[in-house]
Amino acid sequence: MRAIWSGALSFGLIYIPVKLYDATRSHTIDFDLLRRSDYCRIHYAKVCRETGEEIPKEEIVRGYQYSKGKYVIVDEDDFMRANVKKSQTIEIVAFVKESEVDLRFLEKPYFTEPAKEAGKAYTLLREALLSSGKAAIARYVMRRREHLALIKASESVIILNNMRFADELRSHEELDLPAKGYAQLNDKELDLAVKLIDQLTEKWEPQQYKDTYYEELKALLNRKIEGKAEEAPPETVSPQPAVADLFARLNQSLELARTKNRRAA
């Protein structure tokens, strides 16, 4: 793996030199944009808005417009100068119970790896997190913006999960939602819904969930490469009407779930 950031993890007066590695990967298939008539490849060019002239990469700089038509140019060193410490340090500012962190705040996980000379300090923080059952809240700068992060220990690695700031989360208050304790529900419907949830509850095994659409799309591409025509038009799923008889539908769903569980037993 290739490190995407290097600096230090700050824990009180302890500095642990670390590197960050992407902890996720996505399953995507790359497509080129082509002209339909001759499959000529299309690329996006960076052009001057005034003249339409294409601009080479080495001539492109970042500018901040402080007044109409007036800019100040900013380079990578300027981003560092804004706050050198935040640019080079993941600073732990507090410890919290992980269960108290709303999942909406979590954004993207990264692995941390200590420098060889920092193995003992890294182990100390990892074991302290595991023993206390706590996670850490930290701040740092990466890719020209400040990040909030949740730091937790998992088995032998310390994971950093980027977080959203509170003011980045939208409120649901503007949505037209049914009130809590919705008056039209009755106890029988609620009881059946809870029983259905119980029937469908299973141990979380992440390995059983795979990106099946990725495999299905690859299969379709292979059929097209082999010249096998897809003659039937794609099926569309019609929107389902609102359920009129919730009680009957819940009963049917519960029976299906029970049958599935009996077969799996």
Coordinates of C-alpha atoms in Angstrom, one line a residue:
M1 CA 0.0 0.0 0.0
R2 CA 1.1 3.6 -0.6
A3 CA 0.9 6.1 2.3
I4 CA -1.3 9.1 1.6
W5 CA -0.1 11.2 4.6
S6 CA 2.8 11.2 7.0
G7 CA 3.3 13.1 10.2
A8 CA 2.8 12.4 13.9
L9 CA 0.0 11.3 16.2
S10 CA 0.0 13.5 19.3
F11 CA -1.1 11.9 22.6
G12 CA -0.5 14.3 25.4
L13 CA 3.3 15.0 25.3
I14 CA 3.8 11.8 23.3
Y15 CA 4.5 12.1 19.6
I16 CA 4.1 8.9 17.5
P17 CA 5.4 9.3 13.9
V18 CA 2.8 7.6 11.7
K19 CA 1.7 7.2 8.1
L20 CA -1.9 7.0 6.9
Y21 CA -3.1 4.3 4.5
D22 CA -6.4 4.1 2.8
A23 CA -8.4 1.4 4.6
T24 CA -11.0 1.0 1.8
R25 CA -11.1 0.2 -1.9
S26 CA -14.0 0.6 -4.3
H27 CA -15.2 -1.8 -7.0
T28 CA -15.5 0.3 -10.1
I29 CA -15.2 -0.3 -13.9
D30 CA -13.5 2.4 -15.9
F31 CA -15.3 3.7 -19.0
D32 CA -13.9 5.9 -21.6
L33 CA -16.0 8.6 -23.3
L34 CA -16.1 8.1 -27.1
R35 CA -17.6 9.7 -30.1
R36 CA -20.3 7.3 -31.3
S37 CA -19.4 7.4 -35.0
D38 CA -15.8 6.3 -34.8
Y39 CA -15.0 5.6 -31.1
C40 CA -12.6 8.5 -31.0
R41 CA -11.7 9.0 -27.3
I42 CA -12.8 12.3 -25.6
H43 CA -10.7 14.0 -22.9
Y44 CA -11.4 17.0 -20.7
A45 CA -9.1 19.9 -21.3
K46 CA -8.4 22.8 -19.0
V47 CA -8.9 25.9 -21.1
C48 CA -8.7 29.6 -20.6
R49 CA -12.2 31.0 -20.3
E50 CA -11.2 34.2 -22.1
T51 CA -9.4 32.8 -25.2
G52 CA -10.4 29.1 -25.2
E53 CA -6.7 28.2 -25.3
E54 CA -5.7 24.9 -23.6
I55 CA -3.5 25.5 -20.6
P56 CA -0.6 23.1 -19.7
K57 CA -0.7 21.6 -16.2
E58 CA 2.6 23.3 -15.1
E59 CA 1.1 26.8 -15.8
I60 CA -2.0 26.3 -13.6
V61 CA -2.0 27.8 -10.1
R62 CA -4.5 28.3 -7.4
G63 CA -5.9 31.8 -6.9
Y64 CA -8.2 33.4 -4.3
Q65 CA -10.3 36.2 -5.7
Y66 CA -10.5 38.9 -3.0
S67 CA -12.0 41.5 -5.3
K68 CA -13.5 41.3 -8.8
G69 CA -10.7 40.4 -11.2
K70 CA -8.1 40.6 -8.4
Y71 CA -6.4 37.4 -7.1
V72 CA -3.8 36.4 -4.7
I73 CA -1.9 33.2 -5.7
V74 CA -1.6 30.4 -3.1
D75 CA 0.9 27.5 -3.4
E76 CA 1.4 24.3 -1.3
D77 CA 3.9 26.0 1.1
D78 CA 1.2 28.6 1.9
F79 CA -1.2 25.9 3.0
M80 CA 1.6 24.6 5.3
R81 CA 2.3 28.1 6.6
A82 CA -1.3 28.6 7.7
N83 CA -0.7 26.2 10.5
V84 CA 2.4 24.0 10.4
K85 CA 1.5 21.9 13.4
K86 CA -2.0 21.0 12.1
S87 CA -0.4 20.1 8.7
Q88 CA 2.0 17.7 10.3
T89 CA 0.3 16.4 13.5
I90 CA -2.9 14.5 14.3
E91 CA -3.6 16.0 17.6
I92 CA -5.8 14.0 20.1
V93 CA -8.0 16.6 21.9
A94 CA -10.4 14.3 23.9
F95 CA -11.5 10.8 24.6
V96 CA -15.1 9.6 24.3
K97 CA -17.2 6.5 24.5
E98 CA -17.4 5.2 20.9
S99 CA -21.1 4.4 21.3
E100 CA -21.7 8.1 21.9
V101 CA -20.6 9.1 18.4
D102 CA -23.5 9.4 15.9
L103 CA -22.7 7.3 12.8
R104 CA -23.7 10.3 10.6
F105 CA -20.4 12.0 11.6
L106 CA -18.2 9.1 10.3
E107 CA -16.8 9.6 6.8
K108 CA -13.8 7.5 5.7
P109 CA -11.4 5.1 7.5
Y110 CA -7.6 5.0 7.3
F111 CA -5.0 2.7 8.8
T112 CA -2.2 4.2 10.8
E113 CA 1.3 2.6 10.7
P114 CA 4.0 3.7 13.2
A115 CA 7.6 4.5 12.2
K116 CA 10.0 1.7 13.3
E117 CA 11.2 3.7 16.3
A118 CA 7.7 4.5 17.5
G119 CA 6.5 0.9 17.9
K120 CA 6.4 1.0 21.7
A121 CA 4.5 4.3 21.9
Y122 CA 2.0 3.1 19.2
T123 CA 1.5 -0.1 21.1
L124 CA 0.9 1.9 24.3
L125 CA -1.8 4.0 22.7
R126 CA -3.4 1.0 21.0
E127 CA -3.6 -1.1 24.2
A128 CA -4.8 1.9 26.3
L129 CA -7.7 2.4 23.9
L130 CA -8.6 -1.3 23.9
S131 CA -8.4 -1.5 27.7
S132 CA -10.4 1.6 28.3
G133 CA -13.0 0.9 25.7
K134 CA -12.6 4.5 24.6
A135 CA -12.0 6.3 21.3
A136 CA -10.2 9.5 20.7
I137 CA -11.3 12.7 18.9
A138 CA -8.5 14.4 17.0
R139 CA -7.9 17.2 14.6
Y140 CA -5.5 17.5 11.6
V141 CA -5.0 19.0 8.2
M142 CA -4.9 16.9 5.0
R143 CA -5.4 17.9 1.4
R144 CA -5.7 21.6 2.2
R145 CA -8.6 21.3 4.7
E146 CA -8.9 20.6 8.4
H147 CA -10.5 17.3 9.5
L148 CA -12.0 16.0 12.7
A149 CA -11.2 12.3 13.3
L150 CA -12.3 9.4 15.4
I151 CA -9.3 7.3 16.4
K152 CA -10.0 3.7 17.7
A153 CA -8.1 0.5 18.2
S154 CA -9.1 -2.6 16.3
E155 CA -7.1 -5.8 16.9
S156 CA -3.5 -4.8 16.1
V157 CA -4.1 -1.5 14.2
I158 CA -5.1 2.0 15.2
I159 CA -7.8 3.2 12.8
L160 CA -8.4 6.9 12.0
N161 CA -11.9 7.6 10.7
N162 CA -12.4 11.1 9.2
M163 CA -15.5 12.8 10.6
R164 CA -17.8 15.6 9.6
F165 CA -18.0 18.7 11.6
A166 CA -21.4 19.3 13.3
D167 CA -22.2 22.3 11.0
E168 CA -21.8 20.0 8.0
L169 CA -24.7 17.8 8.9
R170 CA -28.1 18.9 7.7
S171 CA -31.1 19.0 10.0
H172 CA -34.2 16.8 9.2
E173 CA -36.5 19.4 10.7
E174 CA -37.5 20.7 7.2
L175 CA -38.8 17.3 6.1
D176 CA -42.5 16.4 6.3
L177 CA -42.3 13.4 8.7
P178 CA -44.9 11.6 10.6
A179 CA -44.9 12.5 14.3
K180 CA -43.4 10.1 16.9
G181 CA -46.1 7.9 18.3
Y182 CA -48.0 8.1 15.0
A183 CA -51.7 8.0 16.0
Q184 CA -52.8 5.7 13.2
L185 CA -50.6 2.8 14.3
N186 CA -52.2 0.2 16.5
D187 CA -50.5 -2.2 19.0
K188 CA -51.0 -5.3 16.9
E189 CA -49.3 -3.8 13.9
L190 CA -46.4 -2.7 16.1
D191 CA -46.1 -6.1 17.8
L192 CA -46.0 -7.9 14.4
A193 CA -43.4 -5.4 13.1
V194 CA -41.2 -6.1 16.1
K195 CA -41.6 -9.9 15.6
L196 CA -40.7 -9.6 11.9
I197 CA -37.5 -7.7 13.0
D198 CA -36.7 -10.5 15.4
Q199 CA -37.1 -13.1 12.7
L200 CA -34.8 -11.2 10.3
T201 CA -32.2 -10.5 13.0
E202 CA -28.9 -12.3 12.4
K203 CA -25.3 -12.0 13.5
W204 CA -23.4 -9.3 11.6
E205 CA -21.1 -11.1 9.1
P206 CA -19.7 -8.4 6.7
Q207 CA -18.0 -11.0 4.5
Q208 CA -21.4 -12.3 3.3
Y209 CA -22.3 -9.0 1.7
K210 CA -20.7 -8.5 -1.7
D211 CA -21.0 -6.0 -4.5
T212 CA -23.1 -8.2 -6.8
Y213 CA -23.9 -5.4 -9.3
Y214 CA -20.2 -5.1 -10.0
E215 CA -20.0 -8.8 -11.0
E216 CA -23.3 -8.6 -12.9
L217 CA -22.0 -5.6 -14.9
K218 CA -18.8 -7.4 -15.7
A219 CA -20.8 -10.4 -16.9
L220 CA -22.8 -8.1 -19.2
L221 CA -19.6 -6.6 -20.6
N222 CA -18.2 -10.0 -21.3
R223 CA -21.3 -11.0 -23.1
K224 CA -21.0 -7.9 -25.3
I225 CA -17.3 -8.6 -26.0
E226 CA -18.3 -12.1 -27.1
G227 CA -20.9 -10.6 -29.4
K228 CA -23.9 -12.0 -27.6
A229 CA -26.8 -9.6 -28.2
E230 CA -28.9 -8.4 -25.3
E231 CA -32.3 -8.5 -27.1
A232 CA -34.7 -8.1 -24.3
P233 CA -35.3 -4.6 -23.0
P234 CA -34.2 -4.0 -19.4
E235 CA -36.9 -4.7 -16.9
T236 CA -38.0 -1.8 -14.8
V237 CA -39.4 -2.0 -11.3
S238 CA -42.7 -0.3 -11.0
P239 CA -43.1 1.8 -7.9
Q240 CA -45.2 0.0 -5.3
P241 CA -48.4 1.7 -4.0
A242 CA -48.6 2.5 -0.3
V243 CA -49.7 -0.6 1.7
A244 CA -53.4 -0.3 2.6
D245 CA -53.6 -3.4 4.9
L246 CA -50.4 -3.3 7.0
F247 CA -51.6 -6.0 9.3
A248 CA -52.1 -8.5 6.5
R249 CA -48.8 -7.6 4.8
L250 CA -46.9 -8.0 8.1
N251 CA -48.4 -11.4 8.7
Q252 CA -47.4 -12.5 5.2
S253 CA -43.9 -11.2 5.7
L254 CA -43.5 -12.8 9.1
E255 CA -44.6 -16.2 7.7
L256 CA -42.1 -15.9 4.8
A257 CA -39.3 -15.1 7.3
R258 CA -40.2 -18.0 9.5
T259 CA -40.2 -20.4 6.5
K260 CA -36.8 -19.0 5.4
N261 CA -35.4 -19.6 8.8
R262 CA -36.7 -23.2 9.0
R263 CA -35.1 -24.0 5.7
A264 CA -31.8 -22.5 6.8
A265 CA -31.8 -24.5 10.1

